[in-house]
Tab-separated table of C-alpha atoms in Angstrom:
chain	number	residue	atom	x	y	z
A	1	MET	CA	-26.125	32.297	-25.729
A	2	SER	CA	-26.673	33.415	-22.588
A	3	TYR	CA	-24.036	33.865	-20.127
A	4	VAL	CA	-26.642	31.386	-17.746
A	5	LEU	CA	-27.053	28.899	-20.566
A	6	ARG	CA	-22.954	29.739	-21.244
A	7	SER	CA	-22.006	29.062	-17.398
A	8	ALA	CA	-24.685	26.041	-17.343
A	9	ALA	CA	-22.648	24.233	-20.446
A	10	ALA	CA	-19.270	25.138	-19.242
A	11	LEU	CA	-19.876	23.213	-16.092
A	12	ALA	CA	-21.717	19.987	-17.232
A	13	ALA	CA	-18.832	19.565	-19.699
A	14	CYS	CA	-16.285	19.949	-16.273
A	15	ALA	CA	-18.286	17.144	-15.104
A	16	VAL	CA	-18.104	15.004	-17.905
A	17	VAL	CA	-14.163	16.023	-18.636
A	18	ALA	CA	-13.575	15.847	-14.157
A	19	PHE	CA	-13.429	12.419	-13.792
A	20	PRO	CA	-12.058	10.360	-16.146
A	21	ALA	CA	-10.728	6.472	-15.889
A	22	ALA	CA	-7.539	6.710	-15.031
A	23	ALA	CA	-5.008	4.035	-15.421
A	24	GLN	CA	-3.747	1.724	-12.509
A	25	MET	CA	-0.312	1.676	-12.285
A	26	ALA	CA	1.279	-0.316	-9.064
A	27	PHE	CA	4.117	0.669	-7.788
A	28	GLY	CA	6.708	-2.166	-6.081
A	29	ILE	CA	10.007	-2.423	-4.381
A	30	ARG	CA	12.668	-4.758	-5.657
A	31	PRO	CA	15.943	-5.498	-4.402
A	32	ALA	CA	19.367	-6.063	-5.777
A	33	SER	CA	21.877	-5.261	-4.188
A	34	PRO	CA	23.431	-2.602	-4.584
A	35	SER	CA	20.112	-0.958	-3.610
A	36	ASN	CA	16.658	-1.642	-3.678
A	37	PHE	CA	14.610	-0.080	-6.961
A	38	LEU	CA	11.389	1.096	-7.428
A	39	VAL	CA	9.531	-0.079	-10.334
A	40	SER	CA	5.947	-0.321	-12.138
A	41	PHE	CA	3.659	-1.727	-14.050
A	42	ASP	CA	-0.088	-1.731	-15.290
A	43	LEU	CA	-2.178	-3.523	-13.754
A	44	SER	CA	-3.932	-5.153	-16.386
A	45	ASN	CA	-0.524	-6.278	-17.707
A	46	PRO	CA	1.620	-7.110	-14.968
A	47	GLY	CA	4.165	-8.909	-17.445
A	48	ASN	CA	5.644	-5.424	-18.386
A	49	VAL	CA	7.577	-4.135	-15.624
A	50	GLN	CA	9.196	-1.060	-15.967
A	51	LEU	CA	12.053	0.366	-13.463
A	52	VAL	CA	11.721	3.935	-12.524
A	53	GLY	CA	15.159	4.288	-10.641
A	54	ASP	CA	17.235	3.766	-7.763
A	55	THR	CA	16.109	4.299	-3.940
A	56	GLY	CA	19.275	4.755	-2.709
A	57	VAL	CA	18.696	2.978	0.410
A	58	SER	CA	20.628	-0.220	0.762
A	59	SER	CA	19.093	-3.752	-0.219
A	60	ASN	CA	20.291	-4.833	2.961
A	61	ASN	CA	17.727	-2.930	4.373
A	62	PRO	CA	14.857	-4.050	2.872
A	63	LEU	CA	12.047	-1.199	2.046
A	64	ALA	CA	9.403	-4.203	3.279
A	65	GLY	CA	6.769	-1.632	3.893
A	66	LEU	CA	4.895	1.113	0.356
A	67	ASP	CA	1.580	3.363	0.090
A	68	PHE	CA	0.336	6.281	-0.999
A	69	VAL	CA	-1.232	9.412	1.839
A	70	GLY	CA	-2.979	11.318	-1.146
A	71	SER	CA	-0.106	11.674	-3.869
A	72	THR	CA	3.228	10.920	-1.529
A	73	LEU	CA	4.885	7.641	-1.666
A	74	TYR	CA	6.190	6.250	2.169
A	75	ALA	CA	7.783	3.543	2.001
A	76	TYR	CA	9.530	1.872	5.349
A	77	SER	CA	12.701	0.372	5.825
A	78	ALA	CA	12.555	-3.209	7.628
A	79	THR	CA	15.104	-2.893	9.334
A	80	ARG	CA	16.271	-2.887	13.681
A	81	THR	CA	19.242	0.014	12.772
A	82	ILE	CA	16.970	3.864	12.942
A	83	GLY	CA	19.063	6.661	10.858
A	84	PRO	CA	19.379	7.505	6.828
A	85	GLY	CA	19.977	4.952	4.835
A	86	ALA	CA	18.649	2.360	7.636
A	87	GLY	CA	15.527	1.960	8.716
A	88	GLY	CA	12.401	4.638	9.305
A	89	LEU	CA	9.949	5.931	7.467
A	90	TYR	CA	10.980	7.708	3.459
A	91	THR	CA	9.348	9.513	0.832
A	92	ILE	CA	9.461	8.025	-2.969
A	93	ASP	CA	9.540	10.034	-5.837
A	94	THR	CA	7.641	8.527	-8.572
A	95	THR	CA	9.423	9.605	-11.060
A	96	THR	CA	12.560	9.060	-10.339
A	97	GLY	CA	12.245	6.323	-7.326
A	98	ALA	CA	14.729	8.266	-5.254
A	99	ALA	CA	13.807	8.271	-1.590
A	100	THR	CA	14.271	10.788	1.083
A	101	TYR	CA	14.798	10.166	4.887
A	102	VAL	CA	11.224	11.311	6.695
A	103	GLY	CA	11.495	9.691	10.371
A	104	GLY	CA	11.932	6.440	12.992
A	105	GLN	CA	12.033	5.296	15.773
A	106	ASP	CA	13.631	1.892	17.614
A	107	LEU	CA	10.521	-0.374	18.475
A	108	ASN	CA	12.243	-2.467	20.907
A	109	GLY	CA	12.801	-5.391	18.101
A	110	TYR	CA	9.773	-5.260	16.248
A	111	ILE	CA	10.501	-4.218	12.274
A	112	ILE	CA	7.860	-2.072	10.394
A	113	ARG	CA	7.346	-5.112	7.630
A	114	ASP	CA	3.694	-3.257	6.106
A	115	LEU	CA	1.907	0.240	5.507
A	116	ALA	CA	-1.353	1.441	4.776
A	117	TYR	CA	-3.437	3.982	4.844
A	118	ASN	CA	-6.468	4.387	6.055
A	119	PRO	CA	-8.789	6.802	3.878
A	120	VAL	CA	-10.951	6.862	7.230
A	121	ASP	CA	-9.708	8.642	10.237
A	122	GLN	CA	-6.131	9.379	7.560
A	123	GLN	CA	-3.956	7.562	8.985
A	124	LEU	CA	-1.027	5.735	7.989
A	125	TYR	CA	-0.233	2.307	9.919
A	126	GLY	CA	2.618	-0.090	10.185
A	127	LEU	CA	2.474	-3.593	10.864
A	128	GLY	CA	5.139	-4.792	13.834
A	129	ILE	CA	6.613	-7.900	13.987
A	130	ILE	CA	9.621	-9.676	15.502
A	131	SER	CA	11.263	-11.048	11.684
A	132	GLY	CA	11.609	-14.844	12.034
A	133	ASN	CA	9.796	-15.460	15.889
A	134	ASN	CA	6.240	-15.999	15.523
A	135	SER	CA	6.342	-16.051	19.669
A	136	ASN	CA	5.187	-12.599	20.220
A	137	TYR	CA	1.949	-11.075	18.845
A	138	ALA	CA	2.314	-8.284	15.898
A	139	ARG	CA	1.683	-5.025	16.283
A	140	MET	CA	-0.356	-1.782	15.287
A	141	TYR	CA	1.121	1.111	14.290
A	142	THR	CA	-0.454	4.630	12.968
A	143	ILE	CA	2.620	6.531	12.254
A	144	ASP	CA	3.776	10.560	11.794
A	145	VAL	CA	4.090	11.130	8.371
A	146	THR	CA	6.005	14.247	9.270
A	147	THR	CA	8.899	13.129	11.299
A	148	GLY	CA	7.750	8.924	11.075
A	149	LEU	CA	7.322	8.911	14.696
A	150	ILE	CA	5.397	6.722	16.853
A	151	THR	CA	2.249	8.270	17.517
A	152	ASN	CA	-0.262	5.000	19.061
A	153	THR	CA	0.817	0.713	19.356
A	154	ARG	CA	-1.702	-2.296	19.863
A	155	THR	CA	-1.577	-5.562	20.456
A	156	ILE	CA	-2.797	-7.616	17.404
A	157	TRP	CA	-4.166	-10.424	19.297
A	158	GLY	CA	-4.088	-14.226	18.069
A	159	THR	CA	-0.746	-13.870	16.374
A	160	VAL	CA	1.198	-15.902	17.946
A	161	ASN	CA	2.921	-18.949	16.141
A	162	ARG	CA	1.964	-17.186	12.853
A	163	GLN	CA	3.803	-14.605	10.607
A	164	LEU	CA	1.662	-11.637	9.604
A	165	THR	CA	3.461	-9.728	5.988
A	166	ALA	CA	0.891	-7.457	4.458
A	167	LEU	CA	-1.828	-5.242	5.870
A	168	ALA	CA	-3.866	-3.265	3.638
A	169	CYS	CA	-7.113	-1.358	4.100
A	170	ASP	CA	-10.617	-0.453	2.538
A	171	SER	CA	-13.080	2.363	2.213
A	172	THR	CA	-14.662	1.972	5.436
A	173	GLY	CA	-11.335	1.595	7.616
A	174	THR	CA	-11.318	-2.716	8.045
A	175	PHE	CA	-8.199	-4.321	7.870
A	176	TYR	CA	-6.789	-7.091	6.459
A	177	ALA	CA	-3.496	-8.898	6.033
A	178	VAL	CA	-2.171	-12.181	5.065
A	179	ASP	CA	0.726	-14.525	6.886
A	180	ASN	CA	3.887	-17.006	5.788
A	181	THR	CA	3.031	-19.249	7.481
A	182	PHE	CA	-0.257	-21.025	7.238
A	183	ASP	CA	-0.370	-18.813	3.927
A	184	SER	CA	-3.079	-17.835	5.034
A	185	TYR	CA	-5.714	-13.775	4.915
A	186	TYR	CA	-7.224	-12.273	7.897
A	187	ARG	CA	-9.998	-9.537	8.487
A	188	LEU	CA	-8.304	-7.077	11.406
A	189	SER	CA	-11.709	-5.356	13.831
A	190	LEU	CA	-10.715	-3.403	17.144
A	191	ASN	CA	-12.173	-4.886	20.050
A	192	ASN	CA	-13.051	-2.870	23.424
A	193	LEU	CA	-10.178	-3.427	25.060
A	194	ASN	CA	-8.628	-1.103	21.980
A	195	ARG	CA	-6.667	-4.757	20.446
A	196	TYR	CA	-7.579	-6.154	17.099
A	197	ASP	CA	-8.380	-9.715	16.833
A	198	ILE	CA	-7.957	-11.346	13.733
A	199	GLU	CA	-10.542	-13.591	11.213
A	200	ASN	CA	-9.116	-16.263	9.131
A	201	LEU	CA	-10.678	-15.673	6.351
A	202	GLY	CA	-9.463	-18.736	4.190
A	203	GLU	CA	-5.993	-19.626	2.682
A	204	VAL	CA	-4.453	-17.999	-0.635
A	205	GLY	CA	-3.271	-21.410	-2.317
A	206	SER	CA	-0.601	-22.317	-4.770
A	207	PRO	CA	2.465	-20.911	-5.022
A	208	ASN	CA	2.206	-20.408	-0.957
A	209	MET	CA	3.808	-16.970	0.473
A	210	VAL	CA	7.838	-18.008	2.377
A	211	ALA	CA	9.118	-14.938	0.373
A	212	ASP	CA	8.051	-11.120	0.350
A	213	GLN	CA	4.330	-10.902	0.006
A	214	GLY	CA	3.171	-7.291	-1.696
A	215	LEU	CA	-1.266	-7.036	-0.659
A	216	PHE	CA	-2.595	-3.906	-1.252
A	217	ILE	CA	-6.773	-2.825	-1.471
A	218	ASP	CA	-7.546	-0.115	-4.019
A	219	TRP	CA	-9.692	1.591	-1.783
A	220	SER	CA	-9.988	4.440	-4.107
A	221	ARG	CA	-11.914	2.953	-7.227
A	222	ASP	CA	-13.287	-0.899	-6.069
A	223	ASP	CA	-11.602	-2.225	-3.265
A	224	ARG	CA	-10.035	-4.742	-4.892
A	225	ALA	CA	-7.580	-6.539	-3.366
A	226	TYR	CA	-4.459	-7.031	-4.762
A	227	LEU	CA	-1.880	-9.874	-3.784
A	228	ALA	CA	2.213	-10.253	-5.027
A	229	SER	CA	3.385	-13.474	-3.462
A	230	ASN	CA	5.781	-16.157	-3.784
A	231	GLY	CA	6.635	-19.227	-3.433
A	232	SER	CA	10.863	-18.127	-3.201
A	233	THR	CA	13.853	-15.284	-2.539
A	234	SER	CA	13.250	-14.642	-5.865
A	235	GLY	CA	11.537	-15.877	-9.188
A	236	ALA	CA	8.000	-14.573	-10.676
A	237	ASN	CA	5.735	-12.557	-8.465
A	238	THR	CA	2.396	-14.649	-8.790
A	239	LEU	CA	-0.845	-11.670	-9.066
A	240	ARG	CA	-3.557	-12.775	-7.656
A	241	THR	CA	-6.896	-10.684	-6.460
A	242	ILE	CA	-8.775	-11.700	-2.753
A	243	ASP	CA	-12.430	-11.346	-2.822
A	244	PHE	CA	-12.241	-11.161	1.320
A	245	ASN	CA	-16.753	-11.881	1.156
A	246	ALA	CA	-16.841	-14.034	-0.746
A	247	ARG	CA	-13.299	-15.633	0.306
A	248	THR	CA	-11.869	-16.588	-3.179
A	249	VAL	CA	-8.260	-16.181	-4.314
A	250	THR	CA	-8.197	-15.337	-8.409
A	251	THR	CA	-5.001	-15.518	-10.687
A	252	ILE	CA	-4.309	-12.555	-12.698
A	253	GLY	CA	-0.985	-13.217	-13.902
A	254	SER	CA	2.266	-12.966	-13.517
A	255	VAL	CA	5.046	-10.476	-12.089
A	256	PRO	CA	8.338	-11.464	-14.077
A	257	GLY	CA	11.564	-11.636	-12.021
A	258	THR	CA	13.707	-11.503	-15.021
A	259	LEU	CA	15.050	-7.267	-15.695
A	260	PRO	CA	18.517	-6.379	-16.399
A	261	ASN	CA	20.725	-6.656	-12.442
A	262	PHE	CA	17.841	-7.477	-10.010
A	263	ASN	CA	18.962	-10.908	-10.586
A	264	GLN	CA	15.601	-13.015	-10.512
A	265	ARG	CA	14.280	-11.368	-6.482
A	266	ASP	CA	10.911	-10.810	-6.038
A	267	ILE	CA	8.871	-7.519	-4.502
A	268	LEU	CA	8.909	-6.644	-1.571
A	269	ASP	CA	5.554	-4.399	-1.231
A	270	LEU	CA	2.729	-3.603	-3.886
A	271	THR	CA	0.676	-0.035	-3.875
A	272	VAL	CA	-1.101	1.832	-6.769
A	273	ALA	CA	-1.759	5.833	-6.126
A	274	PRO	CA	-5.595	6.379	-5.411
A	275	LEU	CA	-7.529	8.457	-6.962
A	276	PRO	CA	-7.803	12.514	-6.126
A	277	ALA	CA	-11.021	12.935	-4.554
A	278	PRO	CA	-13.964	14.122	-6.528
A	279	GLY	CA	-14.342	18.181	-5.088
A	280	VAL	CA	-10.331	17.435	-6.131
A	281	LEU	CA	-11.544	16.982	-9.944
A	282	VAL	CA	-14.320	19.506	-10.149
A	283	LEU	CA	-12.308	22.576	-8.945
A	284	ALA	CA	-8.881	21.327	-11.231
A	285	GLY	CA	-11.795	20.651	-14.406
A	286	LEU	CA	-12.909	24.189	-13.016
A	287	GLY	CA	-9.961	25.780	-13.433
A	288	GLY	CA	-9.750	25.013	-16.921
A	289	LEU	CA	-12.980	26.364	-18.080
A	290	LEU	CA	-13.156	30.652	-17.697
A	291	VAL	CA	-16.545	31.408	-18.810
A	292	SER	CA	-16.800	35.135	-19.665
A	293	LYS	CA	-20.005	37.645	-19.357
A	294	ARG	CA	-19.842	38.446	-23.379
A	295	ARG	CA	-19.356	42.800	-23.821
A	296	ARG	CA	-22.570	43.806	-25.765
A	297	PRO	CA	-21.265	45.827	-28.569
């Protein structure tokens, strides 16, 4: 076979092997005194939850926000006291669960309740609320992942008297949220005053969401939204998918709350690692295929 033909065949093979179907492995944070723990499970089998490891952050400072930026998993501690081991942004090692403090700042009474990566502007966003106080607007923050500092703040209109508790973003850069006041889910849109408006899309249904929620959108695969929520502060989480366009909610399983030493605690948040960009996959495949021209005798 000629060098050109062999090269073309190698590239064709690379194109085939460079895009394997990846398991949708979800990561979640589960608090159990005295710490927050990282757990994982395949979305096709949510009943089989595995303990990854101890984050090293006290359960008194819940890691309520969780999302990936590229291959790095970030978490944010929902507490007003800022500093290592307390409030602020962390990176999480997905092989050991260990957390490394990045930084943070005082938010004047607000806490960051959830994180969401926007694949369009490639920014990490935080949902800010005053916990237990529904008389204030929720806020949307952009966060510098190298320092943990806030780079922009916008108000989310329509959030007085409702407590937003989870945030997610799809492949188009559109944000969605849920609340535990009316157990509803919402679409967020930026208005001409540089603030966000919310549109109520429907109710989640039973069980309700009096406890912590985990909401994420698998934006790098199929834009499917997943919600893990619980009607109490302990026990199993009901895992559901949400179709924001059809405005339907479907229960697909349950994440058990019976792991050793977890005291029936529910998941604070969950997310999945995004697929690498196609160009990265192609380059990785090419790196493993070295085609050289055969010397003539």
